[in-house]
Amino acid sequence: MATILDGKMIRDQILAELTPRVAALAAIGAAPELAVVLIGNNPASEVYVRNKIAACEKVGIRSRKLTPAATVTTEELLAIIGQLNADPAVNGILVQLPLPPQVDSGLVLDAIAPEKDVDGFHPVNSGKLLAGAPGLRPCTPSGVMELLRRYEIPIAGRRAVVVGRSDIVGKPMAILLLAANATVTICHSRTFNLAEECERADILVAAIGRAEMLGEEHIARGAVVIDVGMNRVDGRLTGDVEPEAMARLSSAYTPVPGGVGPLTIAMLMSNTVQAAEGRHK
Ligand code: NDP
């Protein structure tokens, strides 16, 4: 029987561990605060932001929501980021993606002060990740690492295959697994024989964004399967891996929902606390 890797349980553990750290910061007048910038009225973004603010409330992190109009310009957003960068009360700045088409997302994200970049997307933080230096890590892949660590799943020396090479998930995931001494393969849409690559994996991470694209031909018996995918199909949330194949062949897997999703928010909280502690030091 495969172990179901319970992201909600690990999220709750992480949040419970953060609560006293937040209280300790508050006690010395350095309470962490997360500023969330939400533009337009994309229903999915609104749900994500609501969940992030709810998690802040759970651990005692103060939150501030800014909602510029959907017609906002790059310059106006840069001015908002500039104010948040300069505000000593704010430790974390999160700009909810996607941004409207008229906005230059790259410019906006790069304008966030690296020490307040709790999403871990700034080039300074990507560089630190690559160099193995301390810094703010992207939340989804660092959540996966936390899950593997807490379930005591060995990584060193094992073959890890990451399907997907986005800057947000796939690439940082591969780098974190490499840093943990896995032997890492990165697959993408131009990979010749995806099933052949995947079925060699001891740890298979799917971060593709295509509903149930990976099936039994991609999963080695006994592999650990991490399904990062979040796809809406007929209103239902599905992952990138067929749940039945995952349950039957793997030794452990993350369900969708209830696997990786909750960890992303937990790591956002963790980054915000880390940023606040870093500033205080
Ligand atoms: P992107 O669209 O940015 O990247 C998808 C990657 O998958 C690309 O590298 C692409 O390859 C690769 N890919 C696409 N089609 C294929 C294929 N047929 N065969 C092999 N590789 C393929 O997505 P993200 O990385 O942002 O997100 C991936 C998934 O994770 C999505 O479902 C997203 O919703 C989910 N997600 C979940 C989070 C969570 O908290 N659980 C957080 C963030 C994302 P190429 O580079 O060649 O185009």
Tab-separated table of C-alpha atoms and ligand atoms in Angstrom:
chain	number	residue	atom	x	y	z
A	1	MET	CA	0.000	0.000	0.000
A	2	ALA	CA	1.390	3.363	-0.999
A	3	THR	CA	1.800	6.002	1.695
A	4	ILE	CA	-0.257	9.115	1.028
A	5	LEU	CA	1.987	12.088	1.708
A	6	ASP	CA	-0.327	14.390	3.620
A	7	GLY	CA	0.447	17.999	2.713
A	8	LYS	CA	-2.187	19.388	5.039
A	9	MET	CA	-0.682	17.645	8.041
A	10	ILE	CA	2.816	18.884	7.197
A	11	ARG	CA	1.431	22.390	6.584
A	12	ASP	CA	-0.141	22.365	10.038
A	13	GLN	CA	3.170	21.219	11.585
A	14	ILE	CA	5.060	23.994	9.819
A	15	LEU	CA	2.535	26.655	10.824
A	16	ALA	CA	2.514	25.425	14.432
A	17	GLU	CA	6.321	25.720	14.532
A	18	LEU	CA	6.183	29.241	13.107
A	19	THR	CA	3.683	30.562	15.652
A	20	PRO	CA	6.156	30.908	18.577
A	21	ARG	CA	8.754	32.485	16.252
A	22	VAL	CA	6.179	35.080	15.182
A	23	ALA	CA	5.260	35.703	18.823
A	24	ALA	CA	8.951	36.148	19.721
A	25	LEU	CA	9.331	38.748	16.962
A	26	ALA	CA	6.145	40.532	18.046
A	27	ALA	CA	7.416	40.621	21.629
A	28	ILE	CA	10.405	42.704	20.559
A	29	GLY	CA	8.306	44.998	18.374
A	30	ALA	CA	9.337	43.301	15.120
A	31	ALA	CA	6.058	41.570	14.182
A	32	PRO	CA	6.288	40.205	10.620
A	33	GLU	CA	4.027	41.729	7.997
A	34	LEU	CA	3.237	40.457	4.517
A	35	ALA	CA	2.012	42.844	1.817
A	36	VAL	CA	0.016	41.148	-0.924
A	37	VAL	CA	-0.623	42.962	-4.196
A	38	LEU	CA	-3.677	41.617	-6.018
A	39	ILE	CA	-4.601	43.134	-9.364
A	40	GLY	CA	-7.879	42.701	-11.199
A	41	ASN	CA	-10.510	40.125	-10.342
A	42	ASN	CA	-9.160	36.778	-11.475
A	43	PRO	CA	-11.220	34.335	-9.341
A	44	ALA	CA	-8.315	31.864	-8.912
A	45	SER	CA	-5.971	34.669	-7.775
A	46	GLU	CA	-8.606	35.898	-5.334
A	47	VAL	CA	-8.854	32.412	-3.788
A	48	TYR	CA	-5.042	32.102	-3.519
A	49	VAL	CA	-4.775	35.510	-1.852
A	50	ARG	CA	-7.611	34.722	0.544
A	51	ASN	CA	-5.855	31.486	1.547
A	52	LYS	CA	-2.541	33.269	2.043
A	53	ILE	CA	-4.123	35.925	4.249
A	54	ALA	CA	-5.952	33.232	6.247
A	55	ALA	CA	-2.608	31.465	6.836
A	56	CYS	CA	-1.092	34.763	8.029
A	57	GLU	CA	-3.907	35.127	10.536
A	58	LYS	CA	-3.367	31.573	11.744
A	59	VAL	CA	0.268	32.179	12.712
A	60	GLY	CA	-0.099	35.821	13.752
A	61	ILE	CA	1.626	37.433	10.760
A	62	ARG	CA	0.123	40.822	9.938
A	63	SER	CA	-1.076	41.176	6.370
A	64	ARG	CA	-1.826	44.096	4.130
A	65	LYS	CA	-3.747	43.711	0.872
A	66	LEU	CA	-3.270	46.210	-1.932
A	67	THR	CA	-5.673	46.048	-4.864
A	68	PRO	CA	-4.653	48.347	-7.721
A	69	ALA	CA	-7.124	48.528	-10.641
A	70	ALA	CA	-6.803	46.046	-13.527
A	71	THR	CA	-5.745	49.007	-15.708
A	72	VAL	CA	-2.654	49.677	-13.558
A	73	THR	CA	0.521	50.557	-15.492
A	74	THR	CA	4.001	49.147	-14.956
A	75	GLU	CA	5.128	52.556	-13.639
A	76	GLU	CA	2.284	52.717	-11.114
A	77	LEU	CA	3.076	49.220	-9.877
A	78	LEU	CA	6.770	50.042	-9.634
A	79	ALA	CA	5.837	53.032	-7.464
A	80	ILE	CA	3.777	50.764	-5.166
A	81	ILE	CA	6.662	48.284	-4.892
A	82	GLY	CA	9.029	51.160	-4.148
A	83	GLN	CA	6.846	52.293	-1.246
A	84	LEU	CA	6.618	48.752	0.152
A	85	ASN	CA	10.383	48.302	-0.190
A	86	ALA	CA	10.929	51.481	1.811
A	87	ASP	CA	8.348	50.647	4.497
A	88	PRO	CA	10.155	49.159	7.510
A	89	ALA	CA	6.934	47.546	8.798
A	90	VAL	CA	6.723	45.298	5.709
A	91	ASN	CA	8.957	42.188	5.647
A	92	GLY	CA	7.419	40.329	2.755
A	93	ILE	CA	6.066	41.515	-0.584
A	94	LEU	CA	4.045	39.189	-2.756
A	95	VAL	CA	2.714	40.204	-6.156
A	96	GLN	CA	0.033	37.692	-7.092
A	97	LEU	CA	0.538	36.365	-10.624
A	98	PRO	CA	-0.549	36.520	-13.376
A	99	LEU	CA	-0.295	40.274	-13.921
A	100	PRO	CA	-2.442	42.033	-16.528
A	101	PRO	CA	-0.972	41.959	-20.055
A	102	GLN	CA	-0.023	45.657	-20.134
A	103	VAL	CA	2.295	45.171	-17.132
A	104	ASP	CA	5.930	44.125	-17.551
A	105	SER	CA	5.960	41.295	-14.994
A	106	GLY	CA	9.734	40.853	-15.099
A	107	LEU	CA	10.382	44.509	-14.270
A	108	VAL	CA	7.876	44.445	-11.429
A	109	LEU	CA	9.170	41.244	-9.831
A	110	ASP	CA	12.784	42.389	-10.142
A	111	ALA	CA	11.885	45.653	-8.384
A	112	ILE	CA	10.999	43.834	-5.146
A	113	ALA	CA	13.807	44.168	-2.601
A	114	PRO	CA	15.486	40.710	-2.540
A	115	GLU	CA	15.275	40.541	1.263
A	116	LYS	CA	11.469	41.030	1.027
A	117	ASP	CA	11.018	38.668	-1.940
A	118	VAL	CA	9.090	35.979	-0.070
A	119	ASP	CA	8.124	34.230	-3.316
A	120	GLY	CA	11.835	33.675	-3.943
A	121	PHE	CA	11.637	34.710	-7.607
A	122	HIS	CA	14.106	37.615	-7.611
A	123	PRO	CA	17.330	36.994	-9.600
A	124	VAL	CA	19.377	37.641	-6.448
A	125	ASN	CA	17.522	34.830	-4.678
A	126	SER	CA	17.730	32.559	-7.763
A	127	GLY	CA	21.495	33.169	-7.773
A	128	LYS	CA	21.748	32.279	-4.099
A	129	LEU	CA	19.752	29.121	-4.730
A	130	LEU	CA	22.108	28.142	-7.533
A	131	ALA	CA	25.150	28.896	-5.389
A	132	GLY	CA	23.751	27.049	-2.370
A	133	ALA	CA	23.910	30.275	-0.321
A	134	PRO	CA	21.227	31.123	2.258
A	135	GLY	CA	18.331	33.077	0.761
A	136	LEU	CA	14.589	33.025	0.191
A	137	ARG	CA	13.646	29.917	-1.810
A	138	PRO	CA	10.617	29.531	-4.121
A	139	CYS	CA	7.780	28.227	-1.970
A	140	THR	CA	6.470	25.257	-3.963
A	141	PRO	CA	9.776	23.414	-4.443
A	142	SER	CA	10.943	24.197	-0.928
A	143	GLY	CA	7.602	22.841	0.320
A	144	VAL	CA	8.257	19.605	-1.561
A	145	MET	CA	11.701	19.337	0.055
A	146	GLU	CA	10.146	19.911	3.472
A	147	LEU	CA	7.600	17.158	2.779
A	148	LEU	CA	10.326	14.699	1.725
A	149	ARG	CA	12.403	15.588	4.788
A	150	ARG	CA	9.563	15.229	7.256
A	151	TYR	CA	8.493	11.875	5.796
A	152	GLU	CA	12.168	10.828	5.988
A	153	ILE	CA	12.290	9.942	2.312
A	154	PRO	CA	15.940	9.450	1.384
A	155	ILE	CA	17.180	11.665	-1.441
A	156	ALA	CA	20.977	11.420	-1.515
A	157	GLY	CA	22.212	9.228	-4.344
A	158	ARG	CA	18.725	8.547	-5.670
A	159	ARG	CA	17.539	9.227	-9.193
A	160	ALA	CA	15.141	12.172	-9.242
A	161	VAL	CA	13.297	13.112	-12.413
A	162	VAL	CA	11.580	16.497	-12.565
A	163	VAL	CA	9.112	16.990	-15.408
A	164	GLY	CA	8.804	20.728	-16.061
A	165	ARG	CA	11.453	23.447	-16.165
A	166	SER	CA	9.603	26.623	-15.186
A	167	ASP	CA	11.459	29.246	-13.160
A	168	ILE	CA	8.821	28.926	-10.440
A	169	VAL	CA	8.692	25.172	-9.957
A	170	GLY	CA	10.694	22.840	-12.216
A	171	LYS	CA	14.117	24.522	-12.253
A	172	PRO	CA	14.326	25.391	-8.545
A	173	MET	CA	12.949	21.927	-7.705
A	174	ALA	CA	15.771	20.307	-9.668
A	175	ILE	CA	18.384	22.527	-8.011
A	176	LEU	CA	17.099	21.756	-4.509
A	177	LEU	CA	17.111	18.023	-5.228
A	178	LEU	CA	20.647	18.321	-6.606
A	179	ALA	CA	21.707	20.207	-3.482
A	180	ALA	CA	20.318	17.266	-1.483
A	181	ASN	CA	22.611	14.998	-3.550
A	182	ALA	CA	20.032	13.382	-5.807
A	183	THR	CA	21.058	12.451	-9.342
A	184	VAL	CA	18.736	14.764	-11.212
A	185	THR	CA	17.190	14.662	-14.680
A	186	ILE	CA	15.015	17.533	-15.931
A	187	CYS	CA	12.408	16.735	-18.599
A	188	HIS	CA	10.291	19.170	-20.634
A	189	SER	CA	8.160	19.383	-23.755
A	190	ARG	CA	11.126	18.639	-26.038
A	191	THR	CA	12.239	15.499	-24.182
A	192	PHE	CA	12.330	12.619	-26.681
A	193	ASN	CA	11.124	9.689	-24.632
A	194	LEU	CA	9.433	10.978	-21.516
A	195	ALA	CA	8.193	7.609	-20.253
A	196	GLU	CA	11.681	6.100	-20.516
A	197	GLU	CA	13.164	8.966	-18.487
A	198	CYS	CA	10.402	8.946	-15.882
A	199	GLU	CA	10.353	5.246	-15.241
A	200	ARG	CA	13.986	5.401	-14.097
A	201	ALA	CA	13.032	7.753	-11.280
A	202	ASP	CA	13.185	6.849	-7.616
A	203	ILE	CA	11.596	10.264	-7.015
A	204	LEU	CA	9.348	11.571	-9.778
A	205	VAL	CA	8.166	15.186	-9.629
A	206	ALA	CA	5.464	16.275	-12.074
A	207	ALA	CA	5.183	20.045	-12.605
A	208	ILE	CA	3.656	20.230	-16.045
A	209	GLY	CA	0.176	21.711	-15.880
A	210	ARG	CA	-1.504	18.997	-17.961
A	211	ALA	CA	-4.233	17.012	-16.278
A	212	GLU	CA	-3.207	13.411	-15.548
A	213	MET	CA	-0.599	13.410	-18.316
A	214	LEU	CA	1.656	10.916	-16.534
A	215	GLY	CA	0.317	7.373	-16.172
A	216	GLU	CA	1.485	3.858	-15.420
A	217	GLU	CA	4.120	3.871	-18.158
A	218	HIS	CA	5.888	6.737	-16.372
A	219	ILE	CA	5.997	5.324	-12.842
A	220	ALA	CA	8.478	2.719	-11.628
A	221	ARG	CA	7.137	0.333	-9.045
A	222	GLY	CA	8.071	1.681	-5.618
A	223	ALA	CA	8.879	5.223	-6.781
A	224	VAL	CA	7.938	8.276	-4.735
A	225	VAL	CA	5.663	10.480	-6.841
A	226	ILE	CA	5.211	14.187	-6.147
A	227	ASP	CA	2.369	15.690	-8.144
A	228	VAL	CA	2.681	19.479	-8.224
A	229	GLY	CA	0.070	19.925	-10.953
A	230	MET	CA	-3.118	21.839	-10.277
A	231	ASN	CA	-5.479	21.651	-13.213
A	232	ARG	CA	-9.168	22.477	-13.309
A	233	VAL	CA	-11.144	19.943	-15.302
A	234	ASP	CA	-14.920	20.444	-15.318
A	235	GLY	CA	-14.573	22.420	-12.109
A	236	ARG	CA	-12.615	19.613	-10.413
A	237	LEU	CA	-8.994	20.001	-9.300
A	238	THR	CA	-6.715	17.336	-10.801
A	239	GLY	CA	-2.980	16.779	-10.787
A	240	ASP	CA	-0.540	15.953	-13.561
A	241	VAL	CA	-0.460	12.239	-12.671
A	242	GLU	CA	-3.221	9.642	-12.928
A	243	PRO	CA	-4.218	9.058	-9.295
A	244	GLU	CA	-5.032	5.386	-9.794
A	245	ALA	CA	-1.620	4.593	-11.355
A	246	MET	CA	0.153	6.577	-8.640
A	247	ALA	CA	-1.677	4.770	-5.840
A	248	ARG	CA	-1.069	1.355	-7.406
A	249	LEU	CA	2.602	1.650	-8.392
A	250	SER	CA	4.283	4.154	-6.087
A	251	SER	CA	5.571	3.592	-2.575
A	252	ALA	CA	4.392	7.085	-1.585
A	253	TYR	CA	2.645	9.940	-3.373
A	254	THR	CA	1.095	13.355	-2.913
A	255	PRO	CA	-2.647	13.527	-3.611
A	256	VAL	CA	-4.298	16.418	-5.456
A	257	PRO	CA	-5.777	18.262	-3.671
A	258	GLY	CA	-4.160	17.999	-0.238
A	259	GLY	CA	-0.566	17.325	-1.281
A	260	VAL	CA	1.783	20.033	-2.510
A	261	GLY	CA	-0.744	22.902	-2.567
A	262	PRO	CA	-0.983	23.425	1.220
A	263	LEU	CA	2.822	23.333	1.518
A	264	THR	CA	3.276	26.266	-0.846
A	265	ILE	CA	1.365	28.547	1.509
A	266	ALA	CA	3.148	27.159	4.564
A	267	MET	CA	6.515	27.944	2.979
A	268	LEU	CA	5.337	31.456	2.122
A	269	MET	CA	4.673	31.954	5.815
A	270	SER	CA	8.052	30.433	6.622
A	271	ASN	CA	9.788	32.807	4.181
A	272	THR	CA	7.992	35.799	5.699
A	273	VAL	CA	9.153	34.836	9.188
A	274	GLN	CA	12.680	34.181	7.874
A	275	ALA	CA	12.682	37.624	6.231
A	276	ALA	CA	11.527	39.281	9.463
A	277	GLU	CA	14.129	37.445	11.551
A	278	GLY	CA	16.808	38.291	8.980
A	279	ARG	CA	16.007	41.987	9.164
A	280	HIS	CA	16.036	41.968	12.920
A	281	LYS	CA	19.454	40.309	13.002
B	1	NDP	P1	4.627	26.163	-16.700
B	1	NDP	O1	3.550	26.157	-17.740
B	1	NDP	O2	5.399	27.412	-16.464
B	1	NDP	O3	5.669	25.002	-17.041
B	1	NDP	C1	5.256	23.741	-17.460
B	1	NDP	C2	6.446	22.886	-17.800
B	1	NDP	O4	5.955	21.632	-18.242
B	1	NDP	C3	7.315	23.462	-18.906
B	1	NDP	O5	8.672	23.370	-18.573
B	1	NDP	C4	6.968	22.590	-20.104
B	1	NDP	O6	8.058	22.359	-21.000
B	1	NDP	C5	6.598	21.280	-19.435
B	1	NDP	N1	5.707	20.533	-20.324
B	1	NDP	C6	4.574	20.967	-20.910
B	1	NDP	N2	4.051	19.987	-21.683
B	1	NDP	C7	4.886	18.937	-21.584
B	1	NDP	C8	4.904	17.642	-22.153
B	1	NDP	N3	3.940	17.242	-23.013
B	1	NDP	N4	5.914	16.812	-21.840
B	1	NDP	C9	6.878	17.206	-20.995
B	1	NDP	N5	6.917	18.418	-20.420
B	1	NDP	C10	5.938	19.273	-20.713
B	1	NDP	O7	3.923	25.657	-15.366
B	1	NDP	P2	4.372	25.835	-13.827
B	1	NDP	O8	5.711	25.261	-13.617
B	1	NDP	O9	4.094	27.202	-13.362
B	1	NDP	O10	3.281	24.903	-13.130
B	1	NDP	C11	3.212	23.524	-13.383
B	1	NDP	C12	1.986	22.955	-12.690
B	1	NDP	O11	2.134	23.118	-11.300
B	1	NDP	C13	0.677	23.652	-13.046
B	1	NDP	O12	-0.364	22.692	-13.022
B	1	NDP	C14	0.478	24.627	-11.921
B	1	NDP	O13	-0.878	24.946	-11.703
B	1	NDP	C15	1.015	23.830	-10.780
B	1	NDP	N6	1.482	24.626	-9.652
B	1	NDP	C16	1.106	24.196	-8.424
B	1	NDP	C17	1.491	24.868	-7.306
B	1	NDP	C18	1.086	24.331	-5.990
B	1	NDP	O14	1.136	25.059	-5.012
B	1	NDP	N7	0.669	23.060	-5.922
B	1	NDP	C19	2.287	26.096	-7.386
B	1	NDP	C20	2.732	26.418	-8.721
B	1	NDP	C21	2.309	25.699	-9.809
B	1	NDP	P3	8.736	23.527	-21.881
B	1	NDP	O15	9.585	24.306	-20.936
B	1	NDP	O16	9.497	22.791	-22.901
B	1	NDP	O17	7.603	24.337	-22.441
